[in-house]
GROMACS .gro file of C-alpha atoms in nm:
model
  252
    1GLN     CA    1   0.017   0.001   0.005
    2LEU     CA    2   0.300   0.237   0.059
    3ALA     CA    3   0.420   0.157  -0.251
    4GLN     CA    4   0.100   0.278  -0.425
    5LYS     CA    5   0.116   0.597  -0.279
    6TYR     CA    6   0.442   0.663  -0.438
    7ASP     CA    7   0.421   0.947  -0.714
    8PRO     CA    8   0.691   0.893  -1.038
    9GLN     CA    9   0.583   1.254  -1.129
   10ARG     CA   10   0.683   1.394  -0.804
   11GLU     CA   11   1.002   1.183  -0.857
   12ARG     CA   12   1.071   1.354  -1.195
   13GLU     CA   13   1.029   1.701  -1.035
   14LEU     CA   14   1.233   1.625  -0.739
   15ARG     CA   15   1.512   1.497  -0.919
   16ALA     CA   16   1.524   1.814  -1.157
   17TRP     CA   17   1.532   2.008  -0.841
   18ILE     CA   18   1.807   1.820  -0.649
   19GLU     CA   19   2.017   1.794  -0.977
   20GLY     CA   20   1.976   2.167  -1.062
   21THR     CA   21   2.084   2.242  -0.680
   22THR     CA   22   2.387   2.005  -0.614
   23GLY     CA   23   2.515   2.016  -0.999
   24ARG     CA   24   2.527   1.615  -0.961
   25ARG     CA   25   2.363   1.337  -1.121
   26ILE     CA   26   2.156   1.131  -0.909
   27GLY     CA   27   2.158   0.810  -1.140
   28ASP     CA   28   1.921   0.582  -1.289
   29SER     CA   29   1.766   0.470  -0.982
   30PHE     CA   30   1.626   0.755  -0.794
   31MET     CA   31   1.668   0.613  -0.448
   32ASP     CA   32   1.975   0.429  -0.500
   33GLY     CA   33   2.147   0.755  -0.594
   34LEU     CA   34   2.045   0.886  -0.261
   35LYS     CA   35   2.106   0.606  -0.051
   36ASP     CA   36   2.474   0.677   0.043
   37GLY     CA   37   2.350   1.021   0.157
   38VAL     CA   38   2.631   1.208  -0.012
   39ILE     CA   39   2.400   1.418  -0.232
   40LEU     CA   40   2.158   1.470   0.042
   41CYS     CA   41   2.388   1.603   0.254
   42GLU     CA   42   2.539   1.857  -0.062
   43LEU     CA   43   2.166   1.942  -0.104
   44ILE     CA   44   2.124   2.077   0.246
   45ASN     CA   45   2.463   2.236   0.235
   46LYS     CA   46   2.343   2.446  -0.052
   47LEU     CA   47   2.027   2.545   0.094
   48GLN     CA   48   2.221   2.613   0.417
   49PRO     CA   49   2.581   2.624   0.414
   50GLY     CA   50   2.761   2.438   0.683
   51SER     CA   51   2.496   2.247   0.810
   52VAL     CA   52   2.674   1.927   0.755
   53GLN     CA   53   3.006   1.999   0.855
   54LYS     CA   54   3.162   1.664   0.722
   55VAL     CA   55   3.038   1.444   0.423
   56ASN     CA   56   3.182   1.081   0.458
   57GLU     CA   57   3.286   0.899   0.160
   58PRO     CA   58   3.065   0.592   0.111
   59VAL     CA   59   3.319   0.325   0.193
   60GLN     CA   60   3.097   0.117   0.451
   61ASN     CA   61   2.749   0.119   0.551
   62TRP     CA   62   2.793   0.302   0.866
   63HIS     CA   63   2.945   0.562   0.639
   64LYS     CA   64   2.620   0.603   0.436
   65LEU     CA   65   2.415   0.581   0.736
   66GLU     CA   66   2.584   0.861   0.925
   67ASN     CA   67   2.550   1.032   0.647
   68ILE     CA   68   2.195   0.991   0.609
   69GLY     CA   69   2.154   1.079   1.020
   70ASN     CA   70   2.350   1.427   0.965
   71PHE     CA   71   2.137   1.510   0.669
   72LEU     CA   72   1.824   1.427   0.866
   73ARG     CA   73   1.938   1.648   1.170
   74ALA     CA   74   2.001   1.910   0.945
   75ILE     CA   75   1.708   1.954   0.779
   76THR     CA   76   1.528   1.949   1.133
   77ARG     CA   77   1.715   2.270   1.220
   78TYR     CA   78   1.637   2.390   0.876
   79GLY     CA   79   1.300   2.389   0.966
   80VAL     CA   80   1.152   2.061   0.852
   81LYS     CA   81   0.865   1.923   1.088
   82PRO     CA   82   0.949   1.575   1.276
   83HIS     CA   83   0.657   1.412   1.163
   84ASP     CA   84   0.737   1.503   0.803
   85ILE     CA   85   1.086   1.330   0.843
   86PHE     CA   86   1.187   0.979   0.733
   87GLU     CA   87   1.392   0.719   0.913
   88ALA     CA   88   1.736   0.630   0.818
   89ASN     CA   89   1.632   0.290   0.748
   90ASP     CA   90   1.374   0.385   0.520
   91LEU     CA   91   1.590   0.484   0.265
   92PHE     CA   92   1.888   0.294   0.324
   93GLU     CA   93   1.674  -0.042   0.371
   94ASN     CA   94   1.412   0.060   0.113
   95THR     CA   95   1.127   0.011   0.353
   96ASN     CA   96   0.934   0.326   0.266
   97HIS     CA   97   1.002   0.514  -0.051
   98THR     CA   98   0.699   0.720  -0.013
   99GLN     CA   99   0.811   0.875   0.327
  100VAL     CA  100   1.141   0.995   0.184
  101GLN     CA  101   0.958   1.129  -0.113
  102SER     CA  102   0.713   1.322   0.129
  103THR     CA  103   1.031   1.407   0.337
  104LEU     CA  104   1.215   1.581   0.020
  105ILE     CA  105   0.898   1.754  -0.087
  106ALA     CA  106   0.847   1.916   0.268
  107LEU     CA  107   1.221   2.046   0.236
  108ALA     CA  108   1.137   2.177  -0.091
  109SER     CA  109   0.849   2.355   0.080
  110GLN     CA  110   1.063   2.480   0.355
  111ALA     CA  111   1.293   2.622   0.103
  112LYS     CA  112   1.071   2.808  -0.101
  113THR     CA  113   0.923   2.960   0.227
  114LYS     CA  114   1.295   3.096   0.265
  115GLY     CA  115   1.281   3.251  -0.069
  116ASN     CA  116   1.460   2.975  -0.252
  117ASN     CA  117   1.362   2.931  -0.641
  118VAL     CA  118   1.186   2.599  -0.615
  119GLY     CA  119   0.955   2.492  -0.861
  120LEU     CA  120   0.761   2.230  -0.628
  121GLY     CA  121   0.617   2.193  -0.311
  122VAL     CA  122   0.401   2.471  -0.128
  123LYS     CA  123   0.513   2.808   0.032
  124TYR     CA  124   0.415   2.803   0.415
  125ALA     CA  125   0.234   3.093   0.552
  126GLU     CA  126   0.439   3.344   0.754
  127LYS     CA  127   0.330   3.348   1.127
  128GLN     CA  128   0.126   3.660   1.220
  129GLN     CA  129   0.230   3.711   1.592
  130ARG     CA  130   0.051   4.023   1.766
  131ARG     CA  131   0.222   4.189   2.096
  132PHE     CA  132   0.013   4.322   2.347
  133HIS     CA  133   0.093   4.546   2.629
  134PRO     CA  134   0.067   4.347   2.931
  135GLU     CA  135  -0.163   4.587   3.132
  136LYS     CA  136  -0.431   4.555   2.833
  137LEU     CA  137  -0.410   4.180   2.847
  138ARG     CA  138  -0.473   4.201   3.252
  139GLU     CA  139  -0.749   4.442   3.216
  140GLY     CA  140  -0.919   4.212   2.921
  141ARG     CA  141  -0.950   3.901   3.155
  142ASN     CA  142  -1.205   4.063   3.382
  143ILE     CA  143  -1.426   4.224   3.085
  144ILE     CA  144  -1.678   4.056   2.861
  145GLY     CA  145  -1.918   4.191   2.610
  146LEU     CA  146  -2.289   4.189   2.757
  147GLN     CA  147  -2.373   4.035   2.413
  148MET     CA  148  -2.167   3.747   2.395
  149GLY     CA  149  -2.364   3.444   2.309
  150THR     CA  150  -2.663   3.663   2.208
  151ASN     CA  151  -2.860   3.542   1.887
  152LYS     CA  152  -3.040   3.846   1.693
  153PHE     CA  153  -3.014   4.058   2.004
  154ALA     CA  154  -3.175   3.810   2.270
  155SER     CA  155  -2.945   3.889   2.572
  156GLN     CA  156  -2.860   3.691   2.886
  157GLN     CA  157  -3.025   3.946   3.130
  158GLY     CA  158  -3.189   3.783   3.439
  159MET     CA  159  -3.027   3.448   3.374
  160THR     CA  160  -2.909   3.247   3.666
  161ALA     CA  161  -2.614   3.047   3.715
  162TYR     CA  162  -2.628   2.662   3.584
  163GLY     CA  163  -2.769   2.421   3.844
  164THR     CA  164  -2.965   2.750   4.042
  165ARG     CA  165  -3.284   2.635   4.216
  166ARG     CA  166  -3.588   2.809   4.041
  167HIS     CA  167  -3.926   2.866   4.237
  168LEU     CA  168  -4.251   2.869   4.092
  169TYR     CA  169  -4.475   3.186   4.164
  170ASP     CA  170  -4.869   3.223   4.116
  171PRO     CA  171  -5.000   3.560   4.175
  172LYS     CA  172  -5.361   3.430   4.173
  173LEU     CA  173  -5.283   3.252   4.517
  174GLY     CA  174  -5.205   3.586   4.683
  175THR     CA  175  -4.859   3.508   4.792
  176ASP     CA  176  -4.586   3.795   4.802
  177GLN     CA  177  -4.382   3.784   4.492
  178PRO     CA  178  -4.020   3.668   4.576
  179LEU     CA  179  -3.756   3.922   4.551
  180ASP     CA  180  -3.489   3.711   4.416
  181GLN     CA  181  -3.395   3.638   4.070
  182ALA     CA  182  -3.420   3.270   4.145
  183THR     CA  183  -3.804   3.283   4.097
  184ILE     CA  184  -4.014   3.293   3.807
  185SER     CA  185  -4.389   3.328   3.710
  186LEU     CA  186  -4.600   3.025   3.605
  187GLN     CA  187  -4.658   3.178   3.269
  188MET     CA  188  -4.280   3.170   3.208
  189GLY     CA  189  -4.223   2.878   2.905
  190THR     CA  190  -4.595   2.916   2.775
  191ASN     CA  191  -4.664   2.857   2.438
  192LYS     CA  192  -4.937   3.060   2.257
  193GLY     CA  193  -5.123   3.158   2.579
  194ALA     CA  194  -5.135   2.805   2.724
  195SER     CA  195  -5.025   2.834   3.063
  196GLN     CA  196  -4.885   2.600   3.351
  197ALA     CA  197  -5.155   2.685   3.607
  198GLY     CA  198  -5.255   2.402   3.776
  199MET     CA  199  -4.974   2.173   3.681
  200THR     CA  200  -4.780   1.971   3.962
  201ALA     CA  201  -4.433   1.852   4.019
  202PRO     CA  202  -4.363   1.528   3.801
  203GLY     CA  203  -4.448   1.242   3.955
  204THR     CA  204  -4.701   1.371   4.203
  205LYS     CA  205  -4.989   1.147   4.250
  206ARG     CA  206  -5.316   1.227   4.108
  207GLN     CA  207  -5.681   1.125   4.209
  208ILE     CA  208  -5.968   1.049   3.960
  209PHE     CA  209  -6.261   1.255   4.036
  210GLU     CA  210  -6.617   1.214   3.908
  211PRO     CA  211  -6.870   1.493   3.933
  212ALA     CA  212  -7.192   1.252   3.864
  213LEU     CA  213  -7.125   1.067   4.190
  214GLY     CA  214  -7.137   1.347   4.405
  215MET     CA  215  -6.769   1.344   4.532
  216GLU     CA  216  -6.659   1.677   4.621
  217HIS     CA  217  -6.356   1.840   4.462
  218CYS     CA  218  -6.086   1.877   4.709
  219ASP     CA  219  -5.765   2.019   4.553
  220THR     CA  220  -5.580   2.107   4.244
  221MET     CA  221  -5.444   1.762   4.232
  222THR     CA  222  -5.746   1.599   4.117
  223ILE     CA  223  -5.857   1.623   3.733
  224GLY     CA  224  -6.153   1.514   3.573
  225LEU     CA  225  -6.237   1.180   3.379
  226GLN     CA  226  -6.279   1.356   3.082
  227MET     CA  227  -5.905   1.495   3.092
  228GLY     CA  228  -5.758   1.269   2.783
  229SER     CA  229  -6.047   1.199   2.622
  230ASN     CA  230  -6.029   1.189   2.244
  231LYS     CA  231  -6.353   1.270   2.032
  232GLY     CA  232  -6.590   1.222   2.301
  233ALA     CA  233  -6.461   0.873   2.417
  234SER     CA  234  -6.440   0.917   2.817
  235GLN     CA  235  -6.251   0.706   3.100
  236GLN     CA  236  -6.569   0.609   3.267
  237GLY     CA  237  -6.547   0.294   3.424
  238MET     CA  238  -6.177   0.243   3.394
  239THR     CA  239  -6.011   0.101   3.688
  240VAL     CA  240  -5.694   0.190   3.816
  241TYR     CA  241  -5.372   0.019   3.634
  242GLY     CA  242  -5.323  -0.293   3.758
  243LEU     CA  243  -5.603  -0.372   3.911
  244PRO     CA  244  -5.818  -0.741   3.792
  245ARG     CA  245  -6.135  -0.703   3.557
  246GLN     CA  246  -6.404  -0.930   3.558
  247VAL     CA  247  -6.615  -1.022   3.249
  248TYR     CA  248  -6.997  -0.916   3.278
  249ASP     CA  249  -7.241  -1.090   3.039
  250PRO     CA  250  -7.624  -0.972   3.124
  251LYS     CA  251  -7.801  -1.271   2.931
  252TYR     CA  252  -7.653  -1.492   3.284
   0.00000   0.00000   0.00000
């Protein structure tokens, strides 16, 4: 899968750039021509003179690996991000040529950003750093705009802190209106005139009341049997949920 991601067109562009910068020919095999690390060290020395102080002659394998390691450390100092840099064995043991290609493209992009004439890669955006006076920074920590978080001029005025308990208040009961902001009217949250008057807290037990039986209406926790009917269908004769019901036939 890594080999399938290798781009031959990018290889041709990298070959032209490296050979034009160093003045040396890589050879027929692109990766084999870079494996000893000599051309890579000369490339970074052209981009930033003195990056690699000594380039080893490729006599033994450790000479080649040392050249590759010196190149990798030099491009790190040059500005290439660590996550864009290949491992020495990726090139020397031919394990990941795709990552080697990505590193060289990242190096070309960094060179273009520093003003070199490079025909591939992208130019990185320059960092825009702003400086503020320390006193202004300290003042801004304690000040927020009143419209922070608003939508179409809706403000947060009167909002209480998250988790604060809020009490219901009904002016019809004649109780004094509380003075704190943790109290809301029963009309808060209504929709097109529908109020919450007479509503009980969730989970409160409610009794069935039938005026035809002469029962006396006791409190606001009682509702009529017609509550919840649909198109005239009533709940008359319904028993409490869970009670057993007997079958009755008047013919017998």
